[in-house]
DNA sequence: GTGAAAGCGCTAACAC
DNA sequence: GTGTTAGCGCTTTCAC
């Protein structure tokens, strides 16, 4: 008695799934009322609410978010872009972000920008096309065109893991320069003089070791041994980097590695060559990866609270999406040097 | 001269962004033609194609996938569910999956099911609500209700990292039982007799070590020392598990760990106590994590090609989404024991 | 508190 | 090859 005759005229499209209309009909209310019962239960009478809920159960209805997103221009989808998932660095952030968003009914879309700029732009377009309620960037958008498109899209953006001077929009991170300086001072204070750096060839670790170098120079140390390894960093490159360092005639008594994995490589290679850590060589990592505390010797490293970054990013996005203007758009989560046995 | 007067009557809704209509108007074609120019360029005349492309550039148009999804009932969104991102086990799979899907214009949605069943069901609903073109499960859906809803939704499902006897739909994995047997035989063939297992307390590693135990029993070994550690496994729990093993009076000359991280913990603790590996203790890991080859001693482990699992899962989903029926719904990617120094 | 009407931006189906 | 029409399933707006 409903749309059966209409169906004869036109072939059925759509998914064939239960719709809100079906629920509404069963509950004997208007579709709009059913919608309200699900979204703002407080604005609906208890009896109607009960009937609708029953109908939902009876039909096995699951809302179609795509339709809702189209009508309301709120997708409750948040995109996260990482350079790559390979390094473990961003994992805690992504994990916390996913969880925090889920708590508010938001879902995470993941994109890997890789190291090719053209892919990054394509990814950005794919993301914007989905009209997410927010975009979380771990890593930077390189192309000016990409940055421009992001701004034009009017989607809230959170940049993370950095404290760039000109944020696109919102920002949660820490100062890589401050890390570099702090580690240099830490090592200097312990009497180390022949400093070295093993750094991934990415922008941020470059900035850390530049600051490290500058701080060392201020203390009268001219020479800094630097080995650059390709990102993402691995245990293997840590091993071979130490080998390279040891070949240098000047010698080395402290290494600052741009990741804990690299540091583990250094530890491994040092042991293989009978080099005493920290006696002959102090080793400092970066990230305070879960395994750092339990290494032999326990790894001195720079602790970054990746989870906090993810949670703050989620807060930023959700606040914006719910229409709350965020007062402070930049959050510095800081860092700390965890002083363990290796240095 | 177009809809300006209409706008006066009703307040403007929508996002205010450039729509396909705007592009079509500028290119002087019907919206449908503009749509075709973007989706099936081959079915449009070269001149029209050029005009549309120009209009896209001029306006900075980015398609609204949500609208497209609603109209076409194809979201080009694929959901992936992992128990947690914490362990590094599924990373290569997720990474390969994300990349392979992106190559075909699909985007990944990530969900963490955690270890709570109610959260899993909520997650499933959130996912189904987005009407993804496919769902990739790493780990199992536990609740019968959840499995039921998944099937009812009619969304292609790929279960991974396992070879369950009753797949929901499609499957790509390997046999955990076969792994357990193979490792037991490997160790037995090398003359090890006092076998031990350090296993995460998840379903699969339980099945690996059950098979391991059975194979050992077949060879006349009655006793098997087992230490169970909470998932996700860590280096620390590897260290303390070895400690516990060493306390047993029977002694141990070989350990099969349910992850490489656990094995690294065992290696670390063994060294701290002056225990020779592989002389006094053979150590076998699981996963062939990137660092395994470069440990000291290099870790003998079970290699699983996580990337291949991800790529095959992507192939399954994309094939289905494009309407190609997949002939073989189950793919066994197998495994291999990488024979290195630690055993 | 509830309902009717009018789209959100796109594409399937059918003509021409 | 191109255009017209009619929705996809939901929510906004406005009236009651």
mmCIF file of C-alpha atoms in Angstrom, chain A residues 175-289:
data_model
loop_
_atom_site.group_PDB
_atom_site.id
_atom_site.type_symbol
_atom_site.label_atom_id
_atom_site.label_comp_id
_atom_site.label_asym_id
_atom_site.label_seq_id
_atom_site.Cartn_x
_atom_site.Cartn_y
_atom_site.Cartn_z
ATOM 1 C CA UNK A 175 59.995 23.047 20.271
ATOM 2 C CA UNK A 176 62.537 20.893 18.490
ATOM 3 C CA UNK A 177 65.089 23.650 18.982
ATOM 4 C CA UNK A 178 64.551 23.557 22.728
ATOM 5 C CA UNK A 179 65.077 19.788 22.677
ATOM 6 C CA UNK A 180 68.357 20.153 20.822
ATOM 7 C CA UNK A 181 69.609 22.785 23.237
ATOM 8 C CA UNK A 182 68.505 20.860 26.310
ATOM 9 C CA UNK A 183 70.228 17.666 25.239
ATOM 10 C CA UNK A 184 73.438 19.504 24.419
ATOM 11 C CA UNK A 185 73.456 21.138 27.839
ATOM 12 C CA UNK A 186 72.653 17.839 29.485
ATOM 13 C CA UNK A 187 75.605 16.134 27.842
ATOM 14 C CA UNK A 188 77.954 19.058 28.404
ATOM 15 C CA UNK A 189 77.013 19.185 32.071
ATOM 16 C CA UNK A 190 78.107 15.568 32.337
ATOM 17 C CA UNK A 191 81.509 16.418 30.995
ATOM 18 C CA UNK A 192 81.083 15.092 27.497
ATOM 19 C CA UNK A 193 83.045 17.039 24.953
ATOM 20 C CA UNK A 194 83.273 15.060 21.743
ATOM 21 C CA UNK A 195 79.635 15.193 20.765
ATOM 22 C CA UNK A 196 77.975 13.521 17.828
ATOM 23 C CA UNK A 197 74.558 13.362 16.277
ATOM 24 C CA UNK A 198 72.850 10.608 14.339
ATOM 25 C CA UNK A 199 69.850 12.135 12.669
ATOM 26 C CA UNK A 200 67.108 11.081 10.312
ATOM 27 C CA UNK A 201 67.001 13.229 7.225
ATOM 28 C CA UNK A 202 63.741 14.897 8.027
ATOM 29 C CA UNK A 203 63.094 18.531 8.694
ATOM 30 C CA UNK A 204 62.487 18.287 12.409
ATOM 31 C CA UNK A 205 65.404 16.190 13.409
ATOM 32 C CA UNK A 206 67.504 18.571 11.330
ATOM 33 C CA UNK A 207 66.241 21.419 13.467
ATOM 34 C CA UNK A 208 66.951 19.526 16.650
ATOM 35 C CA UNK A 209 70.508 18.908 15.716
ATOM 36 C CA UNK A 210 71.057 22.429 14.453
ATOM 37 C CA UNK A 211 70.051 23.730 17.860
ATOM 38 C CA UNK A 212 72.205 21.043 19.436
ATOM 39 C CA UNK A 213 75.143 22.204 17.379
ATOM 40 C CA UNK A 214 74.525 25.843 18.215
ATOM 41 C CA UNK A 215 74.344 25.136 21.932
ATOM 42 C CA UNK A 216 77.549 23.113 21.752
ATOM 43 C CA UNK A 217 79.274 25.941 19.877
ATOM 44 C CA UNK A 218 78.252 28.395 22.563
ATOM 45 C CA UNK A 219 80.158 26.257 24.983
ATOM 46 C CA UNK A 220 83.239 26.436 22.855
ATOM 47 C CA UNK A 221 82.850 23.160 20.984
ATOM 48 C CA UNK A 222 83.605 23.809 17.365
ATOM 49 C CA UNK A 223 83.392 20.372 15.892
ATOM 50 C CA UNK A 224 80.235 18.251 15.821
ATOM 51 C CA UNK A 225 80.241 14.854 14.164
ATOM 52 C CA UNK A 226 77.028 14.329 12.246
ATOM 53 C CA UNK A 227 75.774 11.243 10.483
ATOM 54 C CA UNK A 228 72.556 11.543 8.563
ATOM 55 C CA UNK A 229 70.449 8.458 7.930
ATOM 56 C CA UNK A 230 67.367 8.105 5.769
ATOM 57 C CA UNK A 231 63.946 8.375 7.396
ATOM 58 C CA UNK A 232 62.270 6.342 8.726
ATOM 59 C CA UNK A 233 65.090 5.497 11.059
ATOM 60 C CA UNK A 234 65.935 1.902 11.883
ATOM 61 C CA UNK A 235 68.026 -0.128 14.261
ATOM 62 C CA UNK A 236 70.259 -1.049 11.369
ATOM 63 C CA UNK A 237 71.039 2.512 10.420
ATOM 64 C CA UNK A 238 71.884 3.172 14.064
ATOM 65 C CA UNK A 239 74.430 0.380 13.989
ATOM 66 C CA UNK A 240 76.079 1.477 10.792
ATOM 67 C CA UNK A 241 76.015 5.121 11.811
ATOM 68 C CA UNK A 242 77.956 4.330 14.966
ATOM 69 C CA UNK A 243 80.456 2.412 12.880
ATOM 70 C CA UNK A 244 80.928 5.454 10.737
ATOM 71 C CA UNK A 245 81.318 7.663 13.783
ATOM 72 C CA UNK A 246 83.974 5.411 15.263
ATOM 73 C CA UNK A 247 86.033 5.701 12.120
ATOM 74 C CA UNK A 248 86.433 9.432 12.633
ATOM 75 C CA UNK A 249 89.868 10.324 13.983
ATOM 76 C CA UNK A 250 88.575 12.886 16.507
ATOM 77 C CA UNK A 251 86.693 10.253 18.479
ATOM 78 C CA UNK A 252 83.302 10.486 20.110
ATOM 79 C CA UNK A 253 82.121 10.316 23.707
ATOM 80 C CA UNK A 254 78.409 11.100 23.333
ATOM 81 C CA UNK A 255 75.752 10.542 20.670
ATOM 82 C CA UNK A 256 72.356 12.125 20.381
ATOM 83 C CA UNK A 257 70.141 9.926 18.204
ATOM 84 C CA UNK A 258 67.017 11.204 16.523
ATOM 85 C CA UNK A 259 64.989 8.166 17.584
ATOM 86 C CA UNK A 260 65.080 5.468 20.217
ATOM 87 C CA UNK A 261 65.341 2.823 17.543
ATOM 88 C CA UNK A 262 68.495 4.454 16.277
ATOM 89 C CA UNK A 263 69.761 4.566 19.839
ATOM 90 C CA UNK A 264 69.041 0.871 20.232
ATOM 91 C CA UNK A 265 71.135 0.307 17.125
ATOM 92 C CA UNK A 266 73.971 2.290 18.659
ATOM 93 C CA UNK A 267 73.692 0.320 21.894
ATOM 94 C CA UNK A 268 73.720 -2.930 19.948
ATOM 95 C CA UNK A 269 76.737 -2.015 17.867
ATOM 96 C CA UNK A 270 78.587 -0.627 20.868
ATOM 97 C CA UNK A 271 78.175 -3.915 22.655
ATOM 98 C CA UNK A 272 79.243 -5.876 19.601
ATOM 99 C CA UNK A 273 82.518 -3.886 19.582
ATOM 100 C CA UNK A 274 83.049 -4.038 23.316
ATOM 101 C CA UNK A 275 82.462 -0.331 23.757
ATOM 102 C CA UNK A 276 81.266 0.571 27.227
ATOM 103 C CA UNK A 277 78.044 2.543 27.498
ATOM 104 C CA UNK A 278 77.948 4.950 29.237
ATOM 105 C CA UNK A 279 81.619 4.673 30.265
ATOM 106 C CA UNK A 280 83.165 5.346 26.875
ATOM 107 C CA UNK A 281 80.067 6.521 25.088
ATOM 108 C CA UNK A 282 76.949 8.284 26.306
ATOM 109 C CA UNK A 283 73.828 7.564 24.278
ATOM 110 C CA UNK A 284 70.677 9.677 24.215
ATOM 111 C CA UNK A 285 67.609 8.715 22.253
ATOM 112 C CA UNK A 286 64.462 10.538 21.288
ATOM 113 C CA UNK A 287 60.849 9.594 21.840
ATOM 114 C CA UNK A 288 60.934 7.516 25.002
ATOM 115 C CA UNK A 289 59.576 4.545 23.192
#
